[in-house]
Amino acid sequence: LKYIFFNFFDAIITNSYGSGKSLEYFIFNKKKIKPIYNPYLKKINKKTFKKKNYLITIGRLRKQKDQKTLIEAFKIFLEKNRNYKLMILGHGSLEKKLKKLSKNLNIEDRVVFKGWVKNTTTYLKHSKIFVLSSVYEGLGNVLIDAVNYNIPCVSTNCPSGPDEILLNGKGGYLVKTKSPKLLAEKIQYSINNYSYSLKKNLRAKKKINRFLILKQTKKYFDYLSKFY
């Protein structure tokens, strides 16, 4: 039904250009689609923090986020980096299965399930690498947070959002979905070339003002005012 009713709307705002592209398949008048990034960030962080040997991911524990692939990739990564921990922030229906997977892989002492965390910045500040393993996203606000706190990002190149936030790979690392081996290799590369990884993150951060609340809210008001 939404495919039918969407064509009667005056305008359709999407939170990424990738999301807009996906709608073009069933929207007759493509001009109705208007991508406007999420009004998400209050301010841009200008501080630096001491990093610990943490990989961090944030998201609900569900199939969309595919933490299974991340845990399997972390198992591979640990073969050469036993002094690292994987911090998983979020809760969801797959928590028991993911904990069991960690146990079956004999890495339960290296994988930390923090559950739902209200203030994620406490963990973001001190983590070395941020990893997003999703099979799809609308945009991926957690990547914006990671970039803002100077954490090099390794993300699946899923539809849609990560490639836009990470400047199509110039501002972070992108790998195909559901590939533990490739994900592990890119995490390893980002650690081995950490200075370069930080430079990539800096490129993404220079474009992060695209997600500031005041700037993006104004775009919403300016666009919607055309219909009144």
Coordinates of C-alpha atoms in Angstrom, one line a residue:
L1 CA 0.0 0.0 0.0
K2 CA 2.8 2.4 0.7
Y3 CA 4.0 2.1 -2.8
I4 CA 0.6 3.3 -4.0
F5 CA 0.1 6.1 -1.5
F6 CA 3.7 7.4 -1.8
N7 CA 2.9 8.5 -5.3
F8 CA 0.1 10.8 -4.0
F9 CA 2.4 12.7 -1.6
D10 CA 3.5 16.2 -2.4
A11 CA 7.0 15.5 -1.3
I12 CA 9.1 12.6 0.2
I13 CA 12.0 13.5 2.4
T14 CA 14.7 10.8 2.7
N15 CA 17.6 10.9 5.2
S16 CA 20.2 9.9 2.6
Y17 CA 20.7 10.1 -1.1
G18 CA 20.9 6.3 -1.2
S19 CA 17.5 6.0 0.4
G20 CA 16.2 8.4 -2.2
K21 CA 17.6 6.3 -5.0
S22 CA 15.8 3.2 -3.6
L23 CA 12.5 5.0 -3.8
E24 CA 13.0 6.0 -7.5
Y25 CA 12.0 2.5 -8.5
F26 CA 8.3 3.0 -7.7
I27 CA 7.9 6.8 -7.5
F28 CA 6.6 8.1 -10.9
N29 CA 7.6 11.7 -10.3
K30 CA 11.2 11.5 -9.1
K31 CA 11.3 15.2 -8.4
K32 CA 9.1 14.6 -5.3
I33 CA 12.1 12.9 -3.6
K34 CA 14.2 15.3 -1.5
P35 CA 17.2 13.9 0.4
I36 CA 18.0 15.9 3.6
Y37 CA 20.4 14.5 6.1
N38 CA 19.4 13.9 9.6
P39 CA 19.5 16.9 11.9
Y40 CA 21.6 14.9 14.4
L41 CA 24.7 16.6 15.8
K42 CA 24.5 19.3 18.4
K43 CA 28.1 20.4 17.9
I44 CA 31.3 19.2 16.5
N45 CA 33.8 17.7 19.0
K46 CA 37.2 19.4 19.0
K47 CA 38.8 17.4 21.8
T48 CA 41.1 14.4 21.5
F49 CA 41.0 11.5 23.9
K50 CA 43.4 8.7 24.8
K51 CA 42.5 5.5 23.0
K52 CA 42.4 2.0 24.4
N53 CA 42.5 -1.3 22.6
Y54 CA 38.8 -1.4 22.0
L55 CA 36.8 -2.1 18.9
I56 CA 33.3 -0.7 19.4
T57 CA 29.9 -1.1 17.7
I58 CA 26.6 0.4 18.6
G59 CA 23.2 -0.9 17.6
R60 CA 20.2 -3.1 18.4
L61 CA 21.0 -6.8 18.5
R62 CA 19.0 -7.9 15.5
K63 CA 19.6 -9.3 12.0
Q64 CA 19.8 -5.9 10.3
K65 CA 22.9 -5.0 12.3
D66 CA 24.5 -8.4 11.7
Q67 CA 26.7 -8.5 14.8
K68 CA 27.1 -12.2 14.0
T69 CA 29.4 -11.3 11.1
L70 CA 31.3 -8.9 13.4
I71 CA 31.9 -11.4 16.1
E72 CA 33.1 -14.0 13.5
A73 CA 35.4 -11.3 12.1
F74 CA 36.7 -10.4 15.6
K75 CA 37.6 -14.1 16.1
I76 CA 39.8 -13.9 13.1
F77 CA 41.3 -10.5 14.2
L78 CA 42.1 -11.9 17.7
E79 CA 44.5 -14.5 16.2
K80 CA 47.1 -11.7 15.8
N81 CA 45.6 -9.2 18.4
R82 CA 44.8 -11.0 21.6
N83 CA 45.0 -7.8 23.6
Y84 CA 41.9 -6.2 22.1
K85 CA 38.3 -6.3 23.3
L86 CA 35.1 -5.9 21.3
M87 CA 32.6 -3.6 23.0
I88 CA 29.0 -4.2 21.9
L89 CA 26.6 -1.5 22.9
G90 CA 22.9 -2.3 22.5
H91 CA 20.2 -4.8 23.4
G92 CA 17.8 -6.9 21.4
S93 CA 16.3 -10.3 20.7
L94 CA 19.6 -11.8 19.4
E95 CA 21.6 -11.2 22.6
K96 CA 21.5 -14.8 23.8
K97 CA 22.5 -16.2 20.4
L98 CA 25.3 -13.7 20.1
K99 CA 26.6 -14.5 23.5
K100 CA 26.4 -18.2 22.7
L101 CA 28.3 -17.6 19.5
S102 CA 31.1 -15.8 21.4
K103 CA 31.3 -18.7 23.8
N104 CA 31.4 -21.3 21.0
L105 CA 34.2 -19.4 19.4
N106 CA 36.1 -19.3 22.7
I107 CA 36.3 -15.5 22.7
E108 CA 33.7 -14.7 25.4
D109 CA 36.4 -13.2 27.6
R110 CA 37.2 -10.7 24.8
V111 CA 33.6 -9.7 23.8
V112 CA 31.8 -7.4 26.2
F113 CA 28.0 -6.9 25.9
K114 CA 27.2 -3.6 27.6
G115 CA 23.4 -3.7 26.8
W116 CA 21.6 -0.5 26.2
V117 CA 23.8 2.5 27.1
K118 CA 22.3 6.0 27.4
N119 CA 25.6 7.9 27.1
T120 CA 27.6 6.2 24.4
T121 CA 30.2 9.0 24.2
T122 CA 31.8 7.6 27.4
Y123 CA 32.8 4.5 25.3
L124 CA 33.3 6.3 22.0
K125 CA 35.9 8.7 23.3
H126 CA 38.4 5.9 24.2
S127 CA 37.7 3.3 21.5
K128 CA 40.3 2.8 18.8
I129 CA 38.1 1.5 15.9
F130 CA 34.4 1.8 15.2
V131 CA 32.9 -1.1 13.3
L132 CA 29.5 -1.1 11.6
S133 CA 28.4 -4.6 10.2
S134 CA 24.9 -3.8 9.1
V135 CA 23.2 -5.3 6.0
Y136 CA 21.2 -2.2 5.5
E137 CA 20.8 1.3 7.1
G138 CA 18.7 4.4 6.6
L139 CA 21.8 6.5 7.2
G140 CA 23.8 5.2 10.1
N141 CA 23.9 7.9 12.9
V142 CA 26.4 5.8 14.9
L143 CA 29.0 6.4 12.2
I144 CA 28.5 10.1 12.5
D145 CA 29.2 9.9 16.2
A146 CA 32.3 7.8 15.6
V147 CA 33.7 10.3 13.1
N148 CA 32.9 13.2 15.4
Y149 CA 34.9 11.5 18.2
N150 CA 37.9 10.9 15.9
I151 CA 37.5 7.1 15.7
P152 CA 38.5 5.5 12.4
C153 CA 35.6 3.6 10.9
V154 CA 35.3 0.2 9.3
S155 CA 31.8 -0.3 7.8
T156 CA 30.0 -2.5 5.5
N157 CA 29.1 -0.8 2.3
C158 CA 25.4 -1.5 2.8
P159 CA 22.5 0.4 1.4
S160 CA 22.3 3.1 2.4
G161 CA 24.3 5.8 4.2
P162 CA 27.8 4.6 5.1
D163 CA 29.3 5.4 1.8
E164 CA 27.9 8.9 2.1
I165 CA 29.1 9.5 5.6
L166 CA 32.5 8.0 4.8
L167 CA 32.9 9.8 1.5
N168 CA 32.8 6.7 -0.6
G169 CA 35.8 5.3 1.2
K170 CA 37.9 8.4 1.4
G171 CA 36.8 9.0 5.0
G172 CA 36.8 5.5 6.2
Y173 CA 37.0 1.8 5.2
L174 CA 34.1 0.1 3.3
V175 CA 33.7 -3.7 2.8
K176 CA 31.0 -5.8 1.4
T177 CA 28.3 -7.2 3.7
K178 CA 28.3 -10.6 5.4
S179 CA 32.0 -11.3 4.9
P180 CA 33.8 -11.9 8.3
K181 CA 37.1 -12.5 6.5
L182 CA 37.1 -9.2 4.6
L183 CA 35.8 -7.3 7.6
A184 CA 38.7 -8.8 9.8
E185 CA 41.2 -7.9 7.1
K186 CA 40.1 -4.3 7.0
I187 CA 40.1 -4.0 10.8
Q188 CA 43.6 -5.3 10.8
Y189 CA 44.7 -2.9 8.1
S190 CA 43.1 0.1 9.9
I191 CA 45.1 -0.9 13.1
N192 CA 48.4 -1.5 11.2
N193 CA 48.0 1.8 9.4
Y194 CA 46.5 3.8 12.3
S195 CA 48.0 7.2 11.4
Y196 CA 46.6 6.8 7.9
S197 CA 43.2 5.7 9.3
L198 CA 43.1 8.9 11.5
K199 CA 43.7 11.0 8.4
K200 CA 40.9 9.3 6.6
N201 CA 38.6 10.0 9.6
L202 CA 39.7 13.7 9.5
R203 CA 38.5 13.9 5.8
A204 CA 35.1 12.7 6.9
K205 CA 35.0 15.0 9.9
K206 CA 35.6 18.0 7.7
K207 CA 32.3 17.2 6.0
I208 CA 30.4 16.4 9.2
N209 CA 28.7 19.8 9.5
R210 CA 26.2 18.3 7.0
F211 CA 24.5 16.6 10.0
L212 CA 24.3 19.6 12.4
I213 CA 20.9 20.1 13.9
L214 CA 20.5 23.8 13.2
K215 CA 21.7 23.5 9.7
Q216 CA 19.6 20.6 8.7
T217 CA 16.5 21.7 10.5
K218 CA 16.6 24.9 8.5
K219 CA 16.6 22.8 5.3
Y220 CA 13.5 21.1 6.5
F221 CA 11.7 24.3 7.2
D222 CA 12.9 25.9 3.9
Y223 CA 11.7 22.9 1.9
L224 CA 8.4 22.5 3.6
S225 CA 7.6 26.2 3.4
K226 CA 7.2 25.7 -0.4
F227 CA 4.0 23.8 0.2
Y228 CA 2.2 26.4 2.4

